[in-house]
Amino acid sequence: MKKLQLYLILFIGVFQTGWTQQDLKRANDLFEKSYYADAIALYETALPSNKSSQVIKNLADSYYHTFDLKSAARWYRYLISNYGDTVNELYYFRLNQSLKAIGEYEEANNVLLDYYRKEENVSRLQQLRKDITYLENVSAIGDRFAIENSKLNTTTSEFGAMQVRNTLWYTATHKNATAKTYRWNNQHYLDIYTHAIDKEQYGDSLSASLSKQINTKLHEGAFTVSADGSTMYFTRNNSNSGKRKTDDKKVSNLKIYSANLVDGEWTNIIELPFNSDDFSNEHPALNADGTKLYFSSDRPGGFGSFDIYEVNIQADNTFSTPVNLGSIINTDKKEQFPFISSDNSLYFSSNGHPGFGLLDVFISKKENGTFQQPDNLGLPVNSGYDDFSYVLNTDNTSGYFASNRPSGKGSDDIYSFKETKELVIEDCHQFITGIITDRTTNLPLANATVTLINPKNEVISTCTTKQNGAFDFNIDCATFYKMKATKDGYEGNSKSIRSTKERSAEHDASMNLYSLKEKEKAAELVLQQKQEAEKLRAEQEAIKKLVADKKAAALAAKQSAEKAKRIEQERIAKKAESEKALAKKVEDAIQTEEALVKETDRTIIKTEEIHFDYSLWYLRRESRERLQTVIDVMKKNPGMIIEIGTHTDIRGNSGYNKGLSQKRADSAKDYLIKNGIAPGRIVSKGYGESKPIVVCPTENACSEEDHEWNRRCEFIVVGWNYESK
């Protein structure tokens, strides 16, 4: 009986082992054929008894290729945690991409940073740090596009949309439920469809297959159409008599075909001569005049994976030899889905240039016949998932792209877009500003030395304060700084500043300096007060001993009155000192600012003449330039309050002129506010025709020049003590 039980256990064990090995062999076979969706279930079944590096690699890759990036990240993490020393950079890169897709950007960056540190790959480490900073700068632009998910989208794949006259052409999985399934992702094969643009809101039920001659049982996908609509180039599986043809690795490569529109039918479907059974050519794109064809290919001699190539289309419709666009465009990763705009800029998708995850869309402008370093197009066109097939409409600001981001309807979705911001990528920078003042008088100190010091205690920059005590420095973001202020005859002061990642933020480093003479005076005063207090205490003790309680009470009353009087005198003196300080501040401002002019009963900001066109209140260009004088003076004197007084000529009735002048005053005020002046510092007042420079008894008594002199704007200082709340 025991022997029988032992035989049963051994038999069951051998049977289970055989079943698992058979299951694993089948999974590997499916994986090699790129049937990733089917392979996943078998690998998951094998996991309890087999967590070898190869099984984990294939399972993670299967999730990666079917865009279950959360599961892919899980198993790439496991792979690197357990087999990190035996796997190459590709798997660290795919973990980085998977983490980006699920929003774990910090961990994603650390994966590659740690790998390059371990490999002591200094050049890659430096480049990655630059790429991280570059993407932060792209992100800082914010959303550059308004995007909208198309009504044509379904739970399966739609992409490659292009407007062709009044219809939208796009690529989608076959809409026949019984159509053949593509086992990479268990979706139907792809075809090209058309849809009336004005009926897009009704969904894909109104979409029509482009042509039975173009669409077959295999993949027909990314395409391009000539400007006159008579020629198209499209991508199709390599086939033989309508059946998918594979290479020695059982891969069905892609080829590019051309077709001509003759009497409303697509005919003359021809395979392009630079195709091959041994590699793929895909995603054709024409330039504006139809003389060049761009496409993506993994042909030998490239930089890695898929590169972008161009060929010339000759006058006799033959093709030149394909030319790789070079290392500026192509990387050791994927470059696909080219598109050429009317200004010959190249748009393409890549996971080799600095991106937010998987394929991102990039732009490379053409200068002097050469494509320049590509830039990431930014958010929200780009995401952590695949973003591709970017195509512009004729206005060059709107168009379509595709993405498989989770917020869509499923798989690849078509999105329309409208560009709303320019692509301006710049490094993060901030400012340190401030005013150095006298601690005792609170007056600004000119010619004080301010020093900017970095965390290594190294002096970065030094400046001298202006007449108004102001100073400023440009600084880097997310950095610690120390400020030191010194001046002869004063005790020095310091302040620490930690900058953030907020773009163009301003940090106040204002400090006051204590005059050494005032410090000595204060010490002497303290000593004197101490001595007087001691003397007074002794006198009070003596009085207590010499006089009765009545006299002591009277003395106390007298002292209280004297103290009240002294306090009142001190208050009056302090008020006088404050008024004197303000008067000096005003006088200093007038002395230091050429534009400030003291007249008999008022102070004005003198500018070049600011006039207005007849019956209009909009600022002329030269007037806006001349208003810069007012802006500069007010920024240098932050307590200053002005009245903008505007005047008209006598033409028109007085009520109308009164309103017109008020509009002109308000127009000037709005301009100052837009340039950083607080609204509370500006009073706008329209005087109409009540205060002319040139008195005109009648409209015809004065020349047009006289009338123009009367249409003026004046800036009168009405206060110096503005404080923002």
XYZ file of C-alpha atoms in Angstrom:
725
model
C 0.000 0.000 0.000
C 2.829 2.464 0.900
C 4.585 1.675 -2.379
C 1.328 2.309 -4.268
C 0.901 5.703 -2.562
C 4.514 6.605 -3.394
C 3.982 5.658 -7.067
C 0.820 7.804 -7.196
C 2.634 10.819 -5.710
C 5.512 10.455 -8.165
C 3.090 10.022 -11.090
C 1.064 13.107 -10.142
C 4.291 15.136 -9.667
C 5.652 14.086 -13.053
C 2.270 14.787 -14.673
C 2.065 18.289 -13.145
C 5.673 19.059 -14.103
C 5.023 17.902 -17.639
C 1.839 19.954 -17.875
C 3.625 23.097 -16.615
C 6.531 22.658 -19.035
C 4.107 22.116 -21.896
C 2.162 25.191 -20.826
C 5.365 27.234 -20.680
C 6.505 26.010 -24.091
C 3.163 27.053 -25.562
C 3.407 30.462 -23.852
C 6.906 31.004 -25.268
C 5.702 30.042 -28.735
C 2.836 32.547 -28.517
C 5.259 35.210 -27.258
C 7.665 34.637 -30.151
C 4.752 35.103 -32.571
C 3.837 38.379 -30.778
C 0.517 36.890 -29.611
C 0.989 38.739 -26.333
C -2.641 38.795 -25.164
C -2.826 34.980 -25.357
C 0.616 34.477 -23.811
C -0.194 36.424 -20.640
C -2.701 33.918 -19.269
C -0.267 31.012 -19.752
C 2.639 32.847 -18.108
C 0.433 33.753 -15.149
C -0.488 30.074 -14.817
C 3.197 29.067 -14.835
C 4.248 31.619 -12.180
C 3.553 29.605 -8.997
C 6.157 27.019 -10.028
C 8.410 29.081 -12.298
C 9.610 32.608 -11.630
C 12.739 32.415 -13.774
C 14.115 35.618 -15.247
C 12.951 34.583 -18.735
C 9.366 33.968 -17.620
C 9.257 37.287 -15.763
C 10.800 39.098 -18.759
C 8.254 37.664 -21.197
C 5.306 38.289 -18.879
C 6.377 41.889 -18.232
C 6.998 42.454 -21.967
C 3.589 40.991 -22.829
C 1.872 43.427 -20.475
C 4.083 46.229 -21.849
C 3.158 45.501 -25.476
C -0.564 45.267 -24.640
C -0.371 48.512 -22.607
C -1.316 47.140 -19.210
C 1.422 49.364 -17.812
C 0.508 48.933 -14.149
C 1.035 45.152 -14.445
C 4.131 45.714 -16.592
C 5.635 47.967 -13.906
C 4.895 45.343 -11.240
C 6.760 42.596 -13.055
C 9.648 44.787 -14.292
C 10.130 45.839 -10.656
C 10.233 42.152 -9.662
C 12.647 41.368 -12.508
C 15.099 44.124 -11.561
C 14.759 43.461 -7.828
C 15.615 39.771 -8.252
C 17.684 39.656 -11.456
C 18.930 43.235 -11.746
C 22.558 42.248 -12.346
C 21.648 39.930 -15.225
C 19.296 42.122 -17.290
C 20.388 44.871 -19.664
C 19.419 48.529 -19.948
C 16.307 47.758 -22.050
C 14.406 46.441 -19.039
C 15.369 49.388 -16.858
C 14.122 51.629 -19.667
C 10.826 49.747 -19.942
C 10.314 49.965 -16.173
C 11.014 53.705 -16.463
C 8.402 54.015 -19.234
C 5.812 51.908 -17.388
C 6.216 53.980 -14.214
C 5.829 57.215 -16.168
C 2.620 55.884 -17.695
C 1.084 55.306 -14.244
C 2.250 58.704 -12.978
C 5.228 57.576 -10.858
C 7.684 60.046 -12.416
C 10.090 60.355 -9.481
C 10.512 56.577 -9.192
C 10.787 56.346 -12.995
C 13.684 58.817 -13.043
C 15.395 57.118 -10.106
C 15.293 53.733 -11.885
C 17.543 55.000 -14.689
C 19.615 57.315 -12.449
C 20.477 54.375 -10.180
C 21.241 52.147 -13.166
C 23.619 54.662 -14.784
C 25.334 55.276 -11.426
C 25.821 51.537 -10.981
C 27.185 51.226 -14.516
C 29.327 54.367 -13.986
C 27.936 55.680 -17.272
C 28.695 59.365 -16.683
C 27.562 60.607 -20.091
C 24.142 58.909 -19.848
C 23.762 60.108 -16.247
C 24.453 63.711 -17.245
C 22.118 63.483 -20.253
C 19.311 62.011 -18.138
C 19.609 64.858 -15.623
C 19.415 67.343 -18.494
C 16.358 65.511 -19.856
C 14.635 65.651 -16.450
C 15.226 69.408 -16.233
C 14.109 69.802 -19.862
C 10.795 68.039 -19.161
C 10.254 70.181 -16.054
C 10.677 73.224 -18.313
C 8.189 71.810 -20.833
C 5.705 71.033 -18.035
C 6.065 74.588 -16.726
C 4.416 75.911 -19.919
C 1.186 74.235 -18.788
C -1.453 72.953 -21.201
C -0.586 74.133 -24.729
C -3.620 72.605 -26.426
C -7.348 72.283 -26.023
C -8.115 68.643 -26.870
C -11.344 66.705 -27.350
C -12.024 62.977 -27.630
C -13.653 62.221 -30.992
C -17.189 60.828 -31.230
C -15.780 58.269 -33.693
C -13.901 56.413 -30.956
C -14.920 52.993 -29.693
C -13.464 50.557 -27.157
C -11.096 49.304 -29.882
C -8.455 51.139 -31.875
C -8.909 54.375 -33.899
C -5.958 56.540 -34.965
C -4.275 58.323 -37.863
C -7.065 60.830 -38.558
C -6.555 63.286 -41.436
C -8.940 65.818 -42.948
C -9.298 65.266 -46.709
C -11.508 68.044 -48.047
C -14.879 67.695 -46.254
C -14.267 64.175 -44.919
C -12.189 62.700 -42.133
C -10.079 59.677 -43.056
C -8.848 57.473 -40.244
C -7.551 54.004 -39.392
C -9.612 51.691 -37.174
C -10.151 48.053 -36.360
C -12.491 46.307 -38.776
C -16.095 47.135 -37.881
C -17.435 43.726 -38.902
C -17.879 41.681 -35.705
C -16.916 38.474 -37.550
C -13.712 39.908 -39.010
C -10.352 38.238 -38.442
C -8.670 38.853 -35.065
C -5.100 40.082 -34.651
C -3.641 38.026 -31.835
C -1.149 40.662 -30.651
C -4.028 42.284 -28.730
C -7.027 40.141 -29.787
C -8.589 43.017 -31.741
C -9.696 42.935 -35.383
C -7.282 43.840 -38.159
C -7.047 47.502 -39.195
C -8.741 49.196 -42.175
C -9.003 52.765 -43.473
C -12.366 54.527 -43.064
C -13.926 57.823 -44.134
C -16.511 59.938 -42.334
C -18.217 63.231 -43.198
C -16.811 65.893 -40.888
C -20.177 67.546 -40.348
C -21.563 64.196 -39.135
C -18.755 63.293 -36.731
C -21.056 63.846 -33.727
C -23.164 60.830 -34.798
C -20.330 58.382 -34.152
C -18.654 55.687 -36.202
C -21.888 54.024 -37.377
C -21.850 56.436 -40.342
C -18.199 55.683 -41.211
C -17.573 53.924 -44.509
C -14.748 51.669 -45.631
C -12.446 53.633 -47.956
C -12.268 51.032 -50.700
C -12.473 47.270 -51.163
C -9.346 47.553 -53.302
C -7.442 49.221 -50.431
C -8.884 47.384 -47.412
C -8.195 43.636 -47.222
C -8.375 40.988 -44.509
C -4.939 42.122 -43.281
C -3.772 45.383 -41.728
C -4.190 48.597 -43.722
C -3.217 51.546 -41.586
C -1.287 54.777 -41.519
C -1.657 56.657 -44.822
C -1.089 59.975 -46.526
C -2.883 61.669 -49.432
C -1.504 64.057 -52.040
C -2.710 67.658 -52.046
C -4.918 67.088 -55.107
C -6.386 63.892 -53.617
C -5.386 61.740 -56.595
C -2.606 59.693 -54.990
C -2.372 57.968 -51.645
C 0.335 56.015 -49.878
C -0.630 53.557 -47.169
C 0.767 50.833 -44.915
C -0.186 47.162 -45.308
C 1.007 43.784 -44.001
C 3.466 41.953 -46.188
C 1.298 39.405 -47.981
C 1.271 36.803 -50.708
C -1.987 36.300 -52.615
C -3.920 37.948 -49.807
C -2.307 35.860 -47.055
C -0.013 37.285 -44.407
C 3.641 36.606 -45.232
C 6.220 36.278 -42.440
C 10.001 36.354 -42.247
C 12.242 33.694 -40.669
C 11.294 35.061 -37.236
C 7.587 34.558 -38.020
C 7.089 38.324 -38.143
C 4.800 39.803 -40.774
C 6.602 42.983 -41.769
C 4.852 46.092 -43.049
C 5.150 47.635 -46.479
C 4.132 50.923 -48.088
C 1.889 50.891 -51.163
C 0.682 53.605 -53.521
C -2.721 53.922 -55.196
C -4.301 56.293 -57.719
C -7.845 57.647 -57.769
C -9.296 57.076 -61.244
C -12.985 57.828 -61.931
C -13.758 57.640 -58.235
C -12.060 54.256 -57.746
C -8.674 53.509 -56.160
C -6.614 51.572 -58.681
C -2.975 50.918 -59.642
C -2.149 49.618 -56.147
C 1.613 49.151 -56.280
C 4.170 48.106 -53.663
C 6.920 50.758 -53.417
C 10.332 49.596 -54.682
C 12.244 50.177 -51.446
C 10.112 47.661 -49.479
C 11.551 44.353 -48.315
C 10.356 41.044 -46.884
C 13.083 41.320 -44.219
C 12.104 44.590 -42.510
C 9.192 47.007 -42.180
C 8.413 50.302 -43.900
C 5.407 52.140 -42.406
C 3.597 55.438 -41.718
C 4.129 57.350 -45.006
C 3.893 61.160 -45.042
C 4.151 63.594 -47.966
C 5.593 67.081 -47.884
C 3.408 69.974 -49.070
C 4.410 69.863 -52.741
C 4.455 66.051 -52.947
C 8.141 65.822 -53.880
C 9.309 63.926 -50.776
C 7.927 60.909 -48.941
C 8.810 60.377 -45.295
C 8.315 57.056 -43.508
C 9.456 54.949 -40.559
C 11.510 51.789 -40.980
C 13.541 49.282 -38.956
C 15.732 48.517 -41.982
C 19.426 47.650 -41.360
C 21.847 50.545 -40.962
C 19.629 52.658 -38.725
C 20.284 53.921 -35.222
C 18.044 51.345 -33.541
C 14.482 50.027 -33.679
C 12.463 52.293 -36.044
C 14.036 55.367 -37.690
C 12.547 58.020 -39.965
C 13.682 58.147 -43.601
C 12.977 60.294 -46.634
C 12.929 59.577 -50.360
C 12.580 61.927 -53.295
C 9.629 61.346 -55.625
C 10.987 61.938 -59.113
C 9.070 63.593 -61.963
C 8.533 60.143 -63.544
C 7.091 58.819 -60.220
C 10.210 56.802 -59.443
C 11.890 57.007 -56.037
C 15.397 57.851 -54.901
C 17.266 55.695 -52.385
C 15.862 56.152 -48.846
C 17.992 58.443 -46.668
C 18.063 58.203 -42.870
C 17.299 61.609 -41.283
C 20.294 61.198 -38.999
C 21.117 61.198 -35.290
C 19.461 64.548 -34.563
C 16.062 62.984 -35.317
C 16.662 59.262 -34.801
C 17.737 57.535 -31.575
C 18.385 53.968 -30.463
C 14.645 53.741 -29.629
C 11.537 54.251 -31.801
C 10.853 57.153 -34.159
C 7.543 56.732 -35.991
C 4.477 58.482 -37.482
C 6.178 61.376 -39.343
C 4.139 64.350 -40.568
C 5.424 67.329 -42.576
C 3.641 70.666 -42.124
C 3.318 73.339 -44.802
C 6.381 75.147 -43.381
C 8.402 71.886 -43.684
C 8.504 71.263 -39.928
C 8.732 67.578 -39.052
C 6.355 66.183 -36.451
C 6.927 62.621 -35.282
C 6.488 60.289 -32.319
C 9.401 58.885 -30.331
C 10.237 57.176 -27.059
C 13.929 57.976 -27.448
C 13.833 61.751 -26.969
C 12.938 63.296 -23.553
C 9.282 62.403 -23.022
C 6.541 61.932 -20.465
C 6.287 58.183 -21.139
C 6.071 55.783 -24.099
C 5.625 57.594 -27.450
C 5.501 61.395 -27.306
C 5.011 63.814 -30.203
C 7.978 66.012 -31.152
C 8.615 68.869 -33.581
C 11.789 69.522 -35.532
C 11.948 72.768 -37.498
C 13.842 72.867 -40.771
C 16.487 75.575 -41.132
C 18.830 75.896 -44.118
C 17.642 72.518 -45.387
C 18.418 70.695 -42.112
C 16.071 69.436 -39.430
C 16.958 70.919 -36.034
C 17.031 69.367 -32.551
C 13.487 68.167 -31.813
C 11.380 69.604 -28.992
C 8.656 67.836 -27.030
C 5.267 69.322 -28.044
C 4.151 69.469 -24.408
C 0.895 68.893 -22.584
C -1.779 67.642 -22.904
C -1.090 66.205 -26.373
C 1.687 64.206 -24.724
C 0.992 61.961 -21.749
C 2.469 58.935 -19.987
C 1.053 56.656 -22.710
C 1.505 56.421 -26.491
C 0.746 59.735 -28.243
C 1.135 59.564 -32.002
C -0.188 60.179 -35.547
C -0.114 63.970 -35.065
C -1.545 65.680 -38.176
C -2.174 69.407 -38.716
C -5.055 70.936 -40.630
C -4.337 73.624 -43.214
C -4.532 76.376 -40.551
C -1.412 74.884 -38.880
C -2.916 75.375 -35.388
C -5.500 72.579 -35.246
C -5.632 68.950 -36.227
C -5.770 65.415 -34.873
C -3.613 63.002 -32.911
C -4.118 59.611 -31.281
C -3.424 58.288 -27.798
C -4.093 55.156 -25.782
C -4.235 57.059 -22.467
C -6.612 55.434 -19.925
C -8.972 58.425 -19.921
C -10.091 57.580 -23.463
C -12.830 55.220 -24.603
C -10.459 52.288 -25.034
C -7.290 51.233 -26.837
C -6.156 53.973 -29.298
C -8.456 57.009 -29.513
C -8.537 59.948 -31.937
C -8.387 63.410 -30.383
C -8.877 66.764 -32.067
C -6.703 69.616 -30.842
C -6.348 73.386 -31.035
C -3.033 75.004 -30.128
C -3.549 77.717 -27.484
C 0.027 78.513 -26.357
C 3.344 78.875 -28.132
C 6.059 76.299 -27.456
C 8.523 78.400 -25.437
C 10.862 76.192 -23.394
C 13.097 78.014 -20.932
C 15.002 77.198 -17.754
C 13.400 77.933 -14.419
C 14.604 81.181 -12.853
C 13.561 83.425 -9.983
C 14.539 86.781 -8.491
C 15.774 88.125 -5.189
C 14.897 91.782 -4.656
C 14.884 94.118 -1.729
C 15.733 97.503 -0.219
C 18.481 98.227 2.297
C 17.369 100.799 4.880
C 18.739 102.546 7.941
C 17.396 100.761 11.016
C 16.923 103.998 12.919
C 15.458 106.281 10.239
C 13.989 103.617 7.907
C 15.386 105.671 5.033
C 16.918 103.784 2.056
C 20.689 103.393 2.040
C 22.449 103.986 -1.266
C 25.827 102.394 -2.097
C 25.439 99.540 0.389
C 27.122 96.296 -0.731
C 24.865 93.232 -1.094
C 26.457 89.797 -1.643
C 24.787 86.622 -2.928
C 26.303 83.390 -1.511
C 25.559 79.783 -2.526
C 25.280 76.705 -0.230
C 29.037 76.083 -0.616
C 29.630 79.534 0.917
C 30.915 80.783 -2.436
C 30.198 84.340 -3.553
C 28.046 84.192 -6.686
C 27.406 87.882 -7.252
C 27.790 91.276 -5.600
C 25.968 94.526 -6.264
C 25.690 98.058 -4.856
C 22.307 99.471 -3.883
C 20.807 102.303 -5.909
C 19.810 105.701 -4.569
C 16.516 104.255 -3.380
C 18.352 101.423 -1.588
C 17.106 98.789 -4.058
C 18.995 95.733 -5.285
C 18.109 92.590 -7.275
C 19.615 89.249 -8.349
C 18.619 86.526 -10.811
C 18.749 83.111 -9.128
C 18.182 79.441 -9.917
C 15.095 77.582 -8.763
C 15.056 75.105 -5.863
C 18.327 76.399 -4.360
C 19.408 77.761 -0.968
C 21.061 81.203 -0.850
C 22.463 83.533 1.811
C 22.390 87.321 1.452
C 24.832 89.660 3.204
C 24.539 93.467 3.357
C 27.341 95.807 4.487
C 28.109 99.525 4.451
C 30.849 101.639 6.011
C 29.751 102.989 9.370
C 27.050 100.324 9.780
C 26.768 96.956 11.426
C 26.287 94.220 8.780
C 23.164 92.074 8.375
C 22.283 88.777 6.618
C 19.248 86.818 5.437
C 18.655 83.292 4.081
C 16.501 82.573 1.024
C 15.354 79.175 -0.293
C 14.009 79.381 -3.831
C 11.164 77.139 -5.002
C 10.270 75.605 -8.387
C 7.695 78.301 -9.149
C 8.617 80.072 -12.371
C 9.695 83.748 -12.095
C 8.872 83.922 -8.382
C 10.280 86.912 -6.459
C 11.810 86.681 -2.983
C 12.094 89.718 -0.707
C 15.494 90.033 0.960
C 15.091 93.564 2.334
C 17.308 94.262 5.355
C 18.064 97.178 7.669
C 21.519 98.176 8.851
C 22.274 99.625 12.277
C 24.430 102.778 12.274
C 27.445 102.316 14.579
C 27.037 105.897 15.841
C 23.371 105.293 16.594
C 24.313 102.065 18.337
C 26.798 103.959 20.541
C 24.194 106.651 21.242
C 21.676 103.989 22.184
C 24.195 102.404 24.584
C 24.936 105.781 26.170
C 21.221 106.504 26.461
C 20.628 103.166 28.170
C 23.435 103.907 30.638
C 22.117 107.430 31.247
C 18.602 106.125 31.774
C 19.947 103.543 34.198
C 21.834 106.203 36.145
C 18.831 108.521 36.194
C 16.635 105.687 37.333
C 19.051 104.890 40.139
C 19.205 108.548 41.119
C 15.426 108.807 41.065
C 15.163 105.662 43.189
C 17.556 107.104 45.747
C 15.622 110.390 45.811
C 12.364 108.543 46.287
C 13.854 106.533 49.138
C 15.068 109.733 50.746
C 11.659 111.360 50.297
C 9.999 108.362 51.891
C 12.217 108.771 54.910
C 11.892 112.571 55.168
C 8.286 113.324 54.393
C 4.986 112.001 55.426
C 2.657 109.935 53.310
C 0.812 113.058 52.161
C 3.914 114.648 50.721
C 4.844 111.336 49.075
C 1.408 111.155 47.400
C 1.735 114.725 46.151
C 5.182 113.973 44.825
C 3.852 110.889 43.043
C 1.122 112.959 41.413
C 3.688 115.497 40.294
C 5.906 112.783 38.812
C 2.919 111.288 36.991
C 2.105 114.663 35.436
C 5.718 115.154 34.413
C 5.785 111.721 32.838
C 2.593 112.416 30.885
C 4.071 115.673 29.681
C 7.280 113.952 28.655
C 5.368 111.274 26.746
C 3.357 113.936 24.934
C 6.546 115.807 24.064
C 8.114 112.586 22.792
C 5.010 111.868 20.736
C 5.119 115.357 19.201
C 8.842 114.982 18.524
C 8.374 111.535 16.930
C 5.579 112.863 14.743
C 7.746 115.782 13.647
C 10.607 113.379 12.934
C 8.315 111.141 10.868
C 7.008 114.132 8.897
C 10.568 115.283 8.388
C 11.572 111.811 7.142
C 8.678 111.783 4.690
C 9.570 115.289 3.500
C 13.165 114.196 3.005
C 11.993 111.076 1.136
C 9.901 113.263 -1.177
C 12.738 115.732 -1.676
C 15.229 112.909 -2.349
C 12.875 111.419 -4.918
C 12.526 114.770 -6.692
C 16.283 115.269 -6.631
C 17.103 111.780 -7.960
C 14.367 111.399 -10.556
C 14.806 113.637 -13.609
C 11.230 112.961 -14.611
C 9.872 114.409 -11.338
C 9.368 118.170 -11.683
C 8.328 120.471 -8.838
C 6.038 123.228 -10.025
C 4.514 126.063 -8.003
C 1.794 124.114 -6.283
C 2.242 120.581 -7.562
C 4.750 117.877 -8.470
C 4.385 116.178 -11.850
C 5.997 113.284 -13.723
C 7.330 114.846 -16.875
C 7.084 112.681 -19.994
C 7.186 113.334 -23.691
C 3.794 114.549 -24.869
C 1.042 111.949 -24.710
C -1.731 112.849 -27.133
C -4.834 111.145 -28.414
C -6.396 110.960 -31.846
C -9.481 113.067 -32.373
C -12.542 111.575 -30.646
C -10.574 108.446 -29.626
C -9.256 107.293 -26.286
C -6.957 104.430 -27.308
C -3.262 104.921 -26.544
C -1.010 105.460 -29.507
C 2.057 103.270 -29.810
C 4.401 106.164 -28.977
C 2.194 107.040 -26.021
C 2.548 103.534 -24.621
C 6.311 103.827 -24.988
C 6.320 107.215 -23.252
C 4.225 105.859 -20.379
C 7.255 103.684 -19.496
C 8.754 106.777 -17.819
C 5.756 106.934 -15.464
C 5.987 103.187 -14.791
C 9.725 103.399 -13.996
C 9.288 106.340 -11.606
C 6.385 104.694 -9.772
C 8.232 101.384 -9.404
C 11.222 103.203 -7.940
C 8.920 105.074 -5.536
C 6.440 102.445 -4.298
C 4.672 104.906 -1.967
C 3.860 107.369 -4.741
C 0.207 108.045 -5.716
C -0.587 109.921 -8.938
C -3.543 111.492 -10.662
C -3.831 110.937 -14.418
C -5.522 114.062 -15.751
C -6.661 113.990 -19.360
C -7.996 116.864 -21.464
C -9.784 117.268 -24.775
C -10.043 120.017 -27.338
C -13.257 122.091 -27.566
C -14.718 120.225 -30.508
C -17.897 118.410 -29.581
C -20.175 119.279 -26.683
C -18.729 119.572 -23.188
C -20.612 116.569 -21.817
C -19.246 114.310 -24.538
C -15.720 115.707 -24.049
C -15.976 115.135 -20.315
C -16.815 111.464 -20.899
C -14.165 111.113 -23.623
C -11.443 112.512 -21.361
C -12.471 110.126 -18.587
C -12.137 107.189 -21.012
C -8.665 108.444 -21.966
C -7.643 108.699 -18.309
C -8.991 105.212 -17.665
C -7.121 103.890 -20.728
C -3.816 105.256 -19.374
C -4.625 103.867 -15.928
C -5.353 100.398 -17.346
C -2.023 100.415 -19.145
C -0.137 101.270 -15.932
C -1.965 98.520 -14.041
C -1.114 95.960 -16.751
C 2.530 96.938 -16.290
C 2.617 96.229 -12.566
C 1.315 99.407 -10.881
C -1.221 98.813 -8.095
C -4.702 100.234 -8.905
C -4.806 102.026 -5.548
C -1.862 104.173 -6.588
C -3.647 105.709 -9.571
C -6.489 108.222 -9.745
C -7.865 108.780 -13.234
C -9.756 112.009 -13.897
C -11.113 113.437 -17.102
C -11.298 117.257 -17.253
C -12.860 117.464 -20.713
C -12.261 120.852 -22.354
C -12.209 122.797 -19.068
C -8.409 123.319 -18.876
C -6.934 123.952 -22.337
C -3.274 124.802 -22.912
C -4.202 126.722 -26.045
C -7.390 128.759 -25.607
C -9.585 128.454 -28.701
C -12.613 130.823 -28.828
C -14.058 128.699 -31.630
C -13.182 125.388 -33.230
C -11.841 127.091 -36.363
C -9.821 129.641 -34.382
C -7.182 126.991 -33.646
C -5.083 124.767 -35.863
C -5.179 120.992 -35.726
C -1.863 121.143 -33.889
C -3.413 123.439 -31.232
C -6.288 121.010 -30.795
C -3.826 118.144 -30.479
C -1.928 120.028 -27.721
C -5.175 120.317 -25.820
C -5.789 116.543 -26.204
C -3.162 115.633 -23.580
C -2.448 113.531 -20.539
C -0.754 114.789 -17.318
C 0.608 112.841 -14.366
C 0.392 114.727 -11.048
C 1.816 113.340 -7.790
C -0.959 113.528 -5.167
C 0.551 111.390 -2.404
C 3.671 109.601 -1.157
C 2.437 107.257 1.535
C 0.630 104.482 -0.342
C 0.619 101.154 1.465
C -0.742 97.939 -0.085
C -3.092 96.003 2.154
